[in-house]
Amino acid sequence: DFTDDGNSLLVQRVLSVADSRVYLLDIANGQQRLLAGSEDTPSANRAVVLDRKNEGFYLISNARGLGAELAWQSLLPGSEAQYISGDIPWDVSEFALSPDGRRGAFITNEDGISQLYLLNTRSNRFSLVSNMPPGVLSHLSFNQDNRRLAMTLSTAQTPNDVFVMDAWGKDR
């Protein structure tokens, strides 16, 4: 993901399934600054997207040893991740951010069944979307006006289907 000015790029270095690192690459000089992960304490870190203010980025990380958690981390040197989904004892598998940056959505894998959560990015409070049919969710995507969230849903009755919901939690 590029910063708005195009001068920096969020990049991923995957060394193994248990060791991946996130860097901020300065396009002009080629310098990389480590943001998440380390040689001393390997962890799986997946950069997802820069926030809309280019102040930080969202990532999915198992750095705390508690499974794959959704986190936000500032781009400032020395910053630590702020974990968002720490109260959920399941792995986060995907995250999407709305174009205006005010909302996010993430998926957890709960014993093979996906659960969808909507996130208020200002407060980092999230809520479970409880009326989803049991199945596997993927490919989260907000539309450009920030009002709808699309996803792929695979259930025992529908191998793959597109589901669209109001980004405030109402079905469509």
Coordinates of C-alpha atoms in Angstrom, one line a residue:
D1 CA 0.0 0.0 0.0
F2 CA 1.4 3.4 -1.0
T3 CA 1.2 6.5 1.2
D4 CA -0.9 9.3 -0.3
D5 CA 2.1 11.2 -1.5
G6 CA 3.5 8.1 -3.2
N7 CA 6.9 8.5 -1.5
S8 CA 6.6 5.4 0.8
L9 CA 5.3 1.9 0.4
L10 CA 4.2 -0.7 3.0
V11 CA 6.0 -3.9 2.1
Q12 CA 6.1 -7.5 3.4
R13 CA 9.0 -9.9 3.8
V14 CA 7.9 -13.4 4.4
L15 CA 10.7 -15.7 5.6
S16 CA 8.5 -18.5 6.7
V17 CA 4.9 -19.2 7.9
A18 CA 6.0 -18.2 11.4
D19 CA 8.3 -15.3 10.5
S20 CA 7.2 -12.4 8.4
R21 CA 8.1 -8.7 8.8
V22 CA 6.5 -5.4 7.7
Y23 CA 8.7 -2.5 6.4
L24 CA 8.1 1.0 5.3
L25 CA 10.1 1.5 2.0
D26 CA 11.3 5.0 1.1
I27 CA 10.8 5.0 -2.7
A28 CA 13.4 7.7 -3.4
N29 CA 16.4 6.2 -1.6
G30 CA 15.4 2.5 -1.3
Q31 CA 15.8 2.5 2.5
Q32 CA 13.5 0.2 4.5
R33 CA 12.5 0.7 8.1
L34 CA 11.2 -2.3 10.1
L35 CA 7.8 -1.7 11.5
A36 CA 6.6 -5.2 12.7
G37 CA 8.4 -8.5 13.4
S38 CA 12.0 -9.1 14.2
E39 CA 14.8 -11.6 13.9
D40 CA 15.0 -11.9 17.7
T41 CA 11.4 -12.7 18.3
P42 CA 9.9 -14.1 15.0
S43 CA 6.2 -13.7 14.5
A44 CA 3.7 -13.9 11.6
N45 CA 2.8 -10.3 10.6
R46 CA 0.6 -9.4 7.6
A47 CA 0.3 -5.7 6.7
V48 CA -3.3 -5.1 5.4
V49 CA -3.7 -1.4 4.7
L50 CA -2.5 2.0 5.6
D51 CA -5.1 4.1 7.5
R52 CA -6.6 6.9 5.5
K53 CA -4.5 9.6 7.3
N54 CA -1.2 7.8 6.6
E55 CA -0.4 7.9 10.3
G56 CA -0.4 4.1 10.7
F57 CA -1.4 0.8 9.3
Y58 CA -3.6 -2.2 10.1
L59 CA -2.0 -5.6 10.4
I60 CA -2.8 -9.1 11.4
S61 CA -0.2 -10.4 13.8
N62 CA 0.5 -13.3 16.2
A63 CA 3.3 -11.4 17.9
R64 CA 1.7 -11.8 21.4
G65 CA 1.4 -15.6 20.9
L66 CA -2.4 -15.5 21.2
G67 CA -3.2 -16.3 17.6
A68 CA -3.7 -14.0 14.7
E69 CA -5.0 -10.6 16.1
L70 CA -6.1 -7.5 14.3
A71 CA -3.9 -4.5 15.3
W72 CA -3.1 -0.9 14.3
Q73 CA 0.3 0.5 14.5
S74 CA 1.6 4.0 14.1
L75 CA 4.3 4.7 11.4
L76 CA 6.4 6.6 13.9
P77 CA 9.7 5.0 14.7
G78 CA 9.6 2.8 17.8
S79 CA 5.8 2.5 17.8
E80 CA 4.2 -0.6 19.2
A81 CA 1.1 -2.3 17.8
Q82 CA -2.3 -1.5 19.5
Y83 CA -4.3 -4.7 19.5
I84 CA -7.9 -4.4 18.5
S85 CA -9.3 -7.9 18.6
G86 CA -7.6 -9.1 21.7
D87 CA -10.9 -10.0 23.4
I88 CA -11.7 -12.5 20.7
P89 CA -10.1 -15.9 21.2
W90 CA -10.1 -16.8 17.5
D91 CA -7.8 -16.1 14.6
V92 CA -8.5 -13.0 12.5
S93 CA -8.2 -14.0 8.8
E94 CA -9.1 -10.9 6.9
F95 CA -9.6 -7.1 7.3
A96 CA -11.0 -4.4 5.1
L97 CA -11.1 -0.6 5.6
S98 CA -13.8 1.6 4.2
P99 CA -12.6 4.3 1.7
D100 CA -13.2 7.1 4.2
G101 CA -11.4 5.1 6.9
R102 CA -14.2 5.4 9.4
R103 CA -15.3 1.8 9.3
G104 CA -13.6 -1.5 9.1
A105 CA -14.7 -5.1 8.9
F106 CA -12.9 -8.3 9.9
I107 CA -13.4 -12.0 9.8
T108 CA -12.5 -14.6 12.4
N109 CA -12.3 -18.3 11.9
E110 CA -14.2 -19.9 14.8
D111 CA -13.9 -23.7 14.5
G112 CA -14.1 -23.5 10.8
I113 CA -17.1 -21.1 10.7
S114 CA -16.5 -17.4 9.8
Q115 CA -17.7 -14.7 12.0
L116 CA -18.0 -11.1 10.7
Y117 CA -17.3 -8.1 12.9
L118 CA -17.8 -4.4 12.1
L119 CA -15.2 -1.9 13.5
N120 CA -15.6 1.7 14.4
T121 CA -12.0 2.9 13.6
R122 CA -12.3 6.0 15.8
S123 CA -13.0 4.1 19.0
N124 CA -11.7 0.7 18.0
R125 CA -14.9 -0.8 19.2
F126 CA -16.3 -3.7 17.2
S127 CA -19.5 -5.6 17.0
L128 CA -20.4 -9.1 15.8
V129 CA -22.8 -9.3 12.8
S130 CA -25.0 -12.0 14.3
N131 CA -27.3 -12.7 11.5
M132 CA -24.8 -14.2 9.0
P133 CA -25.5 -17.7 7.8
P134 CA -22.9 -20.3 8.9
G135 CA -20.2 -20.7 6.3
V136 CA -16.8 -19.3 5.2
L137 CA -16.5 -15.6 4.4
S138 CA -13.8 -14.0 2.3
H139 CA -13.0 -11.1 -0.1
L140 CA -14.4 -8.2 2.1
S141 CA -14.8 -5.0 0.1
F142 CA -16.5 -1.7 0.9
N143 CA -18.1 0.3 -1.9
Q144 CA -16.9 3.8 -2.7
D145 CA -19.7 5.6 -0.8
N146 CA -18.8 3.6 2.4
R147 CA -22.4 2.4 2.8
R148 CA -22.2 -1.2 1.7
L149 CA -19.9 -4.1 2.4
A150 CA -19.6 -7.0 -0.1
M151 CA -18.1 -10.4 0.6
T152 CA -18.0 -13.9 -0.7
L153 CA -19.9 -16.5 1.3
S154 CA -19.6 -20.2 0.9
T155 CA -22.1 -22.4 2.7
A156 CA -23.3 -26.0 2.4
Q157 CA -26.1 -24.8 0.3
T158 CA -24.2 -22.2 -1.8
P159 CA -20.6 -23.1 -2.8
N160 CA -19.7 -19.4 -3.5
D161 CA -22.1 -16.5 -3.5
V162 CA -21.8 -12.7 -3.2
F163 CA -23.4 -11.2 -0.1
V164 CA -23.9 -7.4 0.3
M165 CA -24.9 -5.8 3.5
D166 CA -25.3 -2.3 4.8
A167 CA -22.0 -1.2 6.4
W168 CA -23.9 -0.2 9.5
G169 CA -25.0 -3.9 9.9
K170 CA -28.3 -4.2 8.0
D171 CA -28.7 -7.0 5.5
R172 CA -29.4 -6.5 1.8

